[in-house]
Amino acid sequence: MSVVVLLWAAGLFAATAEQPLLFLSAPDLLQARSAVAAGDARLAPALERLRDECREAMAVGPWSVADKKTLPPSGDVHDYQSQPPYWWPNPATADGQPSVQRDGEVNPQSREGDVAALEHLIETVDTLSLGYFYTGGTALAERAALLLRTFFLDPATAMHPHLRFAQVVPGKAQGSGFGLIDTRMLPVVCDAATLLLGSPAWSERDMQGLRAWFAAYLAWLQNSPEGRQARDAKNNHGTWYDVQTAAYALFCGQIDAARTALARFPDRLAVQITADGSQPLELARTRSLSYSLSNLEGLFRLMLLGDRLGLDLWRAGRPEQGTPRQALDFLEPYLGDRTPWPYRQIAPVGHARGMALVLRLAARHYANPAYEATLAAVFGEKASKRRVWLLYPPAAAN
């Protein structure tokens, strides 16, 4: 191993000692990067795709909630605002009010504005930071740092750390706990920022500012009516609330708060999963396979967060009540449209990245290569290009 690689490895270990990763681990990432440097052909397709995605990511953004065209009810452009996806204008009234709900049918207007900016930010920063980690490209780190500062730190463009106006039904003045699902993937940004540590583009002052933002957002999640509503939700909304609060707490060094969130895990399983592995609360939806997969991804992410605290959530739950593995086994035959799904699913399933994540983690933690075979069957010739191989690499080649 070269001196450069050794220093780079030492830098990552030092960074993660002070600022732990959440869904990723330094040993896994360093193993994968060493394998790439050694020419491991198993990771070459995923790295090639990551390089392509980085080239695209360099040409987009930055994004800011301050760019929205319509102000939220507060009148403050820095307040995040979104519209619930399944609410539509009332066809029976001249002004479209009161709005009507059509579960599973996405109103295109709900994909505009702050929600689109947030999703683009998360995806792009994730790509650029991982690209920086694998290639050392300083331009990638500089671009990622610019995106983070614009969205979270620059007073002129930063988002306020709350979601009071997330998924506001048209005609109403404020959102609800359902809106917190908008930030379900936001913890990915925390890992992205950690991967940037050591780059001149992302200073410790930047990191302190980002931690302060997430600490404020965590406090709002814990204490607001919207946060309490999401916490008390029995379905995927409750799961993703726990993912977020546990992740932000770990990122900010609030270990007790993280343990509190993860302590709800067994109770979540008891309510959400039956002995046959089905998730009745998600099966009741018009996109039942999509929601079953989303909730399962949230549970797997909670198990990863448990690993960071030495909590073996992989063994949580009782078979007679249902476990995450049973939930995966229930869904597995239907992934990738290999077998017709017998419940309502009125739109394409999506969730490709979450599906790959769950299958890869299951193969590792349950030591069952059948899940990798499913991953290959679902994604076909593109399976080897999935980013998940760079995050959770196969065992080192002899």
Coordinates of C-alpha atoms in Angstrom, one line a residue:
M1 CA 0.0 0.0 0.0
S2 CA 1.4 3.4 -1.0
V3 CA 2.2 6.2 1.4
V4 CA -0.6 8.3 -0.2
V5 CA -3.2 5.5 0.4
L6 CA -2.0 5.0 3.9
L7 CA -2.3 8.7 4.7
W8 CA -5.8 8.8 3.1
A9 CA -6.8 5.8 5.1
A10 CA -5.5 7.4 8.3
G11 CA -7.4 10.5 7.5
L12 CA -10.7 8.7 7.1
F13 CA -10.2 6.7 10.3
A14 CA -9.3 10.0 12.2
A15 CA -12.3 11.7 10.8
T16 CA -14.7 8.9 11.6
A17 CA -13.3 8.7 15.1
E18 CA -14.4 12.2 15.8
Q19 CA -17.4 12.2 13.4
P20 CA -18.7 8.7 13.0
L21 CA -20.3 7.5 9.8
L22 CA -24.0 6.4 10.0
F23 CA -25.0 4.0 7.3
L24 CA -21.5 3.4 6.1
S25 CA -18.3 2.1 7.8
A26 CA -14.7 3.1 7.4
P27 CA -13.4 -0.5 7.2
D28 CA -15.9 -1.3 4.4
L29 CA -15.0 1.8 2.4
L30 CA -11.3 1.4 2.8
Q31 CA -11.5 -2.2 1.8
A32 CA -13.5 -1.3 -1.3
R33 CA -11.1 1.5 -2.2
S34 CA -8.1 -0.8 -1.8
A35 CA -9.8 -3.4 -4.0
V36 CA -10.4 -0.8 -6.7
A37 CA -6.8 0.3 -6.5
A38 CA -5.7 -3.3 -6.9
G39 CA -7.9 -3.7 -10.0
D40 CA -10.7 -5.9 -8.5
A41 CA -12.9 -6.5 -11.5
R42 CA -15.9 -7.0 -9.3
L43 CA -16.1 -3.3 -8.4
A44 CA -15.0 -1.9 -11.8
P45 CA -18.6 -1.6 -13.2
A46 CA -19.9 0.2 -10.2
L47 CA -16.9 2.6 -10.1
E48 CA -17.3 3.3 -13.8
R49 CA -21.0 4.2 -13.3
L50 CA -20.0 6.4 -10.3
R51 CA -17.6 8.3 -12.4
D52 CA -20.3 8.9 -15.0
E53 CA -22.7 10.1 -12.4
C54 CA -20.0 12.4 -10.9
R55 CA -19.6 14.1 -14.3
E56 CA -23.3 14.7 -14.5
A57 CA -23.4 15.9 -10.9
M58 CA -20.7 18.5 -11.5
A59 CA -23.0 20.3 -13.9
V60 CA -26.1 20.7 -11.7
G61 CA -27.1 22.9 -8.8
P62 CA -26.7 24.5 -6.4
W63 CA -30.2 24.5 -4.9
S64 CA -31.8 26.6 -2.3
V65 CA -35.3 26.9 -0.7
A66 CA -34.9 30.6 -1.4
D67 CA -35.4 29.9 -5.1
K68 CA -39.1 28.9 -4.6
K69 CA -41.6 30.9 -6.6
T70 CA -44.4 30.8 -4.1
L71 CA -43.9 31.8 -0.4
P72 CA -45.1 29.5 2.4
P73 CA -47.8 30.7 4.8
S74 CA -45.2 32.3 7.0
G75 CA -44.0 34.6 4.2
D76 CA -40.4 33.5 4.9
V77 CA -38.6 32.2 1.8
H78 CA -36.2 30.2 4.0
D79 CA -39.0 28.0 5.3
Y80 CA -39.3 24.7 3.4
Q81 CA -42.6 24.2 1.7
S82 CA -44.1 21.2 -0.1
Q83 CA -47.5 19.9 -1.2
P84 CA -48.7 16.4 -0.3
P85 CA -48.4 14.2 -3.4
Y86 CA -51.8 12.6 -3.4
W87 CA -54.0 15.7 -3.0
W88 CA -55.7 17.3 -6.0
P89 CA -58.0 20.2 -6.7
N90 CA -61.7 19.4 -6.2
P91 CA -63.3 19.0 -9.6
A92 CA -66.7 19.8 -8.2
T93 CA -65.9 23.4 -7.1
A94 CA -64.8 26.5 -9.0
D95 CA -61.8 27.2 -6.8
G96 CA -60.8 23.6 -6.4
Q97 CA -61.4 23.7 -2.6
P98 CA -61.5 21.7 -0.5
S99 CA -58.8 19.5 -2.0
V100 CA -59.5 15.8 -2.4
Q101 CA -57.2 12.9 -1.7
R102 CA -56.5 10.2 -4.3
D103 CA -54.1 7.8 -2.6
G104 CA -51.2 6.7 -4.8
E105 CA -52.0 9.2 -7.6
V106 CA -49.2 11.8 -7.7
N107 CA -50.2 15.4 -8.4
P108 CA -47.4 16.7 -10.6
Q109 CA -47.4 20.0 -8.8
S110 CA -46.2 18.2 -5.7
R111 CA -42.9 17.4 -7.4
E112 CA -42.0 21.0 -7.9
G113 CA -40.3 23.6 -5.7
D114 CA -38.5 22.8 -2.5
V115 CA -39.1 19.0 -2.5
A116 CA -37.4 18.7 -5.9
A117 CA -34.5 20.9 -4.7
L118 CA -34.1 18.8 -1.6
E119 CA -34.1 15.5 -3.5
H120 CA -31.6 16.8 -6.0
L121 CA -29.3 18.1 -3.3
I122 CA -29.3 14.7 -1.4
E123 CA -28.6 12.7 -4.5
T124 CA -25.9 15.0 -5.9
V125 CA -24.0 15.5 -2.6
D126 CA -24.1 11.7 -2.1
T127 CA -22.6 11.1 -5.5
L128 CA -19.9 13.8 -5.3
S129 CA -18.7 12.9 -1.9
L130 CA -18.4 9.2 -2.8
G131 CA -16.7 10.1 -6.0
Y132 CA -14.2 12.2 -4.0
F133 CA -13.6 9.4 -1.6
Y134 CA -12.8 6.9 -4.5
T135 CA -10.9 9.2 -6.8
G136 CA -9.5 12.0 -4.7
G137 CA -10.9 14.5 -7.2
T138 CA -10.7 17.9 -5.5
A139 CA -13.2 19.5 -7.9
L140 CA -15.8 16.9 -6.7
A141 CA -15.2 17.9 -3.0
E142 CA -15.4 21.6 -3.9
R143 CA -18.7 21.2 -5.7
A144 CA -20.2 19.1 -2.9
A145 CA -19.1 21.7 -0.3
L146 CA -20.7 24.5 -2.3
L147 CA -24.0 22.6 -2.5
L148 CA -23.9 22.0 1.3
R149 CA -23.1 25.5 2.2
T150 CA -25.8 26.9 -0.2
F151 CA -28.6 24.7 1.2
F152 CA -27.7 24.7 4.9
L153 CA -25.1 27.4 5.9
D154 CA -25.2 30.5 3.8
P155 CA -27.6 33.0 5.5
A156 CA -28.9 34.2 2.2
T157 CA -29.9 30.8 0.9
A158 CA -30.1 28.4 3.9
M159 CA -33.2 26.4 4.8
H160 CA -34.6 26.9 8.3
P161 CA -34.3 23.7 10.3
H162 CA -38.0 22.7 10.5
L163 CA -40.8 21.4 8.3
R164 CA -43.8 23.3 9.6
F165 CA -44.9 23.8 6.0
A166 CA -44.1 20.4 4.5
Q167 CA -46.9 18.7 2.7
V168 CA -49.4 21.5 3.3
V169 CA -52.8 20.6 1.8
P170 CA -53.8 23.5 -0.5
G171 CA -56.2 25.7 1.4
K172 CA -54.7 25.0 4.8
A173 CA -52.2 27.1 6.7
Q174 CA -49.8 24.5 8.0
G175 CA -48.5 21.0 7.4
S176 CA -48.6 17.9 9.6
G177 CA -46.4 15.0 10.7
F178 CA -46.8 13.4 7.3
G179 CA -44.5 16.0 5.9
L180 CA -41.5 14.7 7.7
I181 CA -41.3 11.9 5.2
D182 CA -39.9 14.5 2.8
T183 CA -36.6 14.4 4.7
R184 CA -36.4 10.6 5.1
M185 CA -33.2 10.4 3.0
L186 CA -31.6 13.5 4.5
P187 CA -29.3 11.6 6.8
V188 CA -27.4 10.5 3.7
V189 CA -26.1 14.1 3.7
C190 CA -24.5 13.6 7.1
D191 CA -22.4 10.7 5.8
A192 CA -21.5 12.7 2.7
A193 CA -20.2 15.5 4.8
T194 CA -18.1 13.1 6.8
L195 CA -16.5 11.7 3.7
L196 CA -15.5 15.3 2.8
L197 CA -13.6 15.8 6.0
G198 CA -9.9 16.2 5.3
S199 CA -10.6 18.0 2.0
P200 CA -9.5 21.6 2.0
A201 CA -12.9 22.4 0.5
W202 CA -14.8 21.3 3.6
S203 CA -13.5 22.8 6.8
E204 CA -14.1 21.9 10.4
R205 CA -16.0 25.2 10.7
D206 CA -18.3 24.0 7.9
M207 CA -18.8 20.8 9.7
Q208 CA -19.6 22.5 12.9
G209 CA -22.2 24.6 11.1
L210 CA -23.8 21.6 9.6
R211 CA -23.9 19.8 13.0
A212 CA -25.5 22.9 14.5
W213 CA -28.2 22.8 11.7
F214 CA -29.0 19.2 12.3
A215 CA -29.0 19.6 16.1
A216 CA -31.6 22.3 15.6
Y217 CA -33.6 20.2 13.2
L218 CA -33.4 17.2 15.6
A219 CA -34.7 19.4 18.4
W220 CA -37.7 20.4 16.2
L221 CA -38.4 16.8 15.3
Q222 CA -38.4 15.8 19.0
N223 CA -40.5 18.7 20.4
S224 CA -42.9 19.9 17.7
P225 CA -46.5 18.7 17.2
E226 CA -45.5 17.5 13.7
G227 CA -42.6 15.5 15.1
R228 CA -44.6 13.9 17.8
Q229 CA -47.3 12.9 15.2
A230 CA -44.7 11.3 13.0
R231 CA -43.1 9.5 16.0
D232 CA -46.5 8.1 17.0
A233 CA -47.3 6.9 13.5
K234 CA -47.5 3.1 13.3
N235 CA -46.5 2.6 9.7
N236 CA -43.5 3.7 7.5
H237 CA -43.8 7.3 8.7
G238 CA -42.9 6.2 12.3
T239 CA -40.1 4.0 10.9
W240 CA -38.5 6.9 9.0
Y241 CA -39.0 9.2 11.9
D242 CA -36.8 6.9 14.0
V243 CA -34.3 6.6 11.2
Q244 CA -34.0 10.4 11.1
T245 CA -33.9 11.1 14.8
A246 CA -31.4 8.3 15.5
A247 CA -29.2 9.4 12.6
Y248 CA -29.2 13.1 13.4
A249 CA -28.6 12.3 17.1
L250 CA -25.5 10.2 16.2
F251 CA -24.2 12.8 13.8
C252 CA -24.5 15.4 16.6
G253 CA -23.0 13.3 19.3
Q254 CA -26.3 12.9 21.2
I255 CA -25.9 9.2 22.0
D256 CA -28.7 9.0 24.5
A257 CA -31.2 10.4 22.0
A258 CA -30.0 7.9 19.4
R259 CA -30.5 5.1 21.9
T260 CA -34.0 6.3 22.7
A261 CA -35.0 6.3 19.0
L262 CA -33.5 2.8 18.4
A263 CA -35.2 1.4 21.6
R264 CA -38.5 1.7 19.7
F265 CA -37.4 -0.8 17.1
P266 CA -38.9 -4.0 18.7
D267 CA -42.2 -2.3 19.2
R268 CA -42.2 -1.2 15.5
L269 CA -41.7 -4.7 14.4
A270 CA -44.5 -6.1 16.6
V271 CA -46.9 -3.6 15.1
Q272 CA -45.7 -3.6 11.5
I273 CA -44.8 -7.2 10.5
T274 CA -46.9 -10.4 10.9
A275 CA -45.7 -13.9 11.3
D276 CA -45.9 -14.5 7.5
G277 CA -43.7 -11.5 6.9
S278 CA -46.5 -9.3 5.5
Q279 CA -46.8 -5.6 6.5
P280 CA -50.5 -5.0 6.7
L281 CA -50.3 -1.3 7.3
E282 CA -48.4 -1.0 4.0
L283 CA -50.5 -3.6 2.1
A284 CA -53.6 -1.4 2.7
R285 CA -52.1 1.3 0.4
T286 CA -52.7 1.6 -3.3
R287 CA -48.9 1.3 -3.8
S288 CA -48.6 -1.6 -1.4
L289 CA -45.4 -3.0 -2.8
S290 CA -43.7 0.4 -2.9
Y291 CA -44.6 1.2 0.7
S292 CA -43.7 -2.3 1.9
L293 CA -40.2 -1.8 0.4
S294 CA -39.9 1.7 1.7
N295 CA -40.7 0.6 5.3
L296 CA -38.3 -2.4 5.0
E297 CA -35.5 -0.1 3.8
G298 CA -36.1 2.1 6.9
L299 CA -35.9 -0.9 9.2
F300 CA -32.7 -2.0 7.6
R301 CA -31.2 1.4 8.0
L302 CA -32.2 1.4 11.7
M303 CA -30.3 -1.9 12.0
L304 CA -27.3 -0.3 10.5
L305 CA -27.6 2.6 13.0
G306 CA -27.8 0.1 15.8
D307 CA -24.5 -1.3 14.7
R308 CA -22.9 2.0 15.4
L309 CA -23.9 1.7 19.0
G310 CA -23.2 -2.0 19.4
L311 CA -26.9 -2.9 19.3
D312 CA -27.7 -6.1 17.4
L313 CA -31.0 -5.1 16.0
W314 CA -30.6 -7.8 13.3
R315 CA -31.8 -10.3 15.8
A316 CA -34.7 -8.2 17.1
G317 CA -38.2 -9.4 16.8
R318 CA -39.8 -12.8 17.3
P319 CA -40.6 -15.2 14.4
E320 CA -44.1 -15.6 15.7
Q321 CA -44.7 -11.9 15.4
G322 CA -42.5 -11.1 12.3
T323 CA -39.0 -9.9 11.7
P324 CA -37.3 -7.8 9.0
R325 CA -35.9 -10.9 7.4
Q326 CA -39.4 -12.5 7.3
A327 CA -40.6 -9.3 5.7
L328 CA -37.9 -9.5 3.0
D329 CA -38.7 -13.1 2.4
F330 CA -42.3 -12.2 1.9
L331 CA -41.5 -9.6 -0.7
E332 CA -38.5 -11.4 -2.4
P333 CA -40.5 -13.5 -5.0
Y334 CA -42.2 -10.3 -6.3
L335 CA -39.2 -8.0 -6.6
G336 CA -38.4 -7.1 -10.2
D337 CA -41.8 -8.2 -11.4
R338 CA -40.6 -11.9 -11.5
T339 CA -44.0 -12.9 -10.0
P340 CA -47.2 -10.9 -10.1
W341 CA -47.8 -9.0 -6.9
P342 CA -51.2 -10.0 -5.5
Y343 CA -52.0 -6.7 -3.9
R344 CA -52.8 -3.2 -5.2
Q345 CA -49.9 -1.4 -6.9
I346 CA -51.3 1.3 -9.2
A347 CA -47.9 2.6 -10.3
P348 CA -44.4 1.4 -11.1
V349 CA -42.7 0.2 -8.0
G350 CA -39.5 2.3 -8.1
H351 CA -37.2 2.1 -5.0
A352 CA -34.4 0.6 -7.0
R353 CA -31.6 1.9 -4.7
G354 CA -33.5 0.8 -1.6
M355 CA -34.2 -2.6 -3.0
A356 CA -30.5 -3.1 -3.8
L357 CA -29.5 -1.9 -0.4
V358 CA -31.8 -4.3 1.4
L359 CA -30.8 -7.3 -0.7
R360 CA -27.0 -6.6 -0.3
L361 CA -27.2 -6.1 3.4
A362 CA -29.4 -9.2 3.9
A363 CA -26.8 -11.3 2.0
R364 CA -24.1 -10.0 4.3
H365 CA -25.7 -10.1 7.6
Y366 CA -27.7 -13.3 7.2
A367 CA -24.8 -15.0 5.3
N368 CA -27.3 -16.0 2.6
P369 CA -26.0 -15.8 -1.0
A370 CA -29.6 -16.3 -2.2
Y371 CA -30.3 -12.6 -1.6
E372 CA -27.4 -11.7 -3.9
A373 CA -28.9 -14.1 -6.5
T374 CA -32.1 -12.1 -6.2
L375 CA -30.2 -8.8 -6.6
A376 CA -28.7 -10.2 -9.8
A377 CA -32.1 -11.5 -11.1
V378 CA -33.8 -8.2 -10.3
F379 CA -31.2 -5.9 -11.9
G380 CA -29.9 -8.2 -14.6
E381 CA -26.8 -7.0 -16.4
K382 CA -26.9 -3.7 -14.5
A383 CA -26.6 -5.5 -11.1
S384 CA -22.8 -5.1 -11.0
K385 CA -23.1 -1.4 -11.6
R386 CA -25.2 -0.7 -8.5
R387 CA -23.5 1.7 -6.1
V388 CA -24.2 -0.7 -3.2
W389 CA -21.1 -2.7 -4.1
L390 CA -18.9 0.3 -3.4
L391 CA -20.7 0.9 0.0
Y392 CA -20.9 -2.7 1.2
P393 CA -18.2 -4.5 -0.8
P394 CA -17.8 -8.3 -1.2
A395 CA -15.2 -10.1 0.9
A396 CA -11.6 -9.3 -0.2
A397 CA -10.3 -11.5 -2.9
N398 CA -7.6 -13.9 -1.9

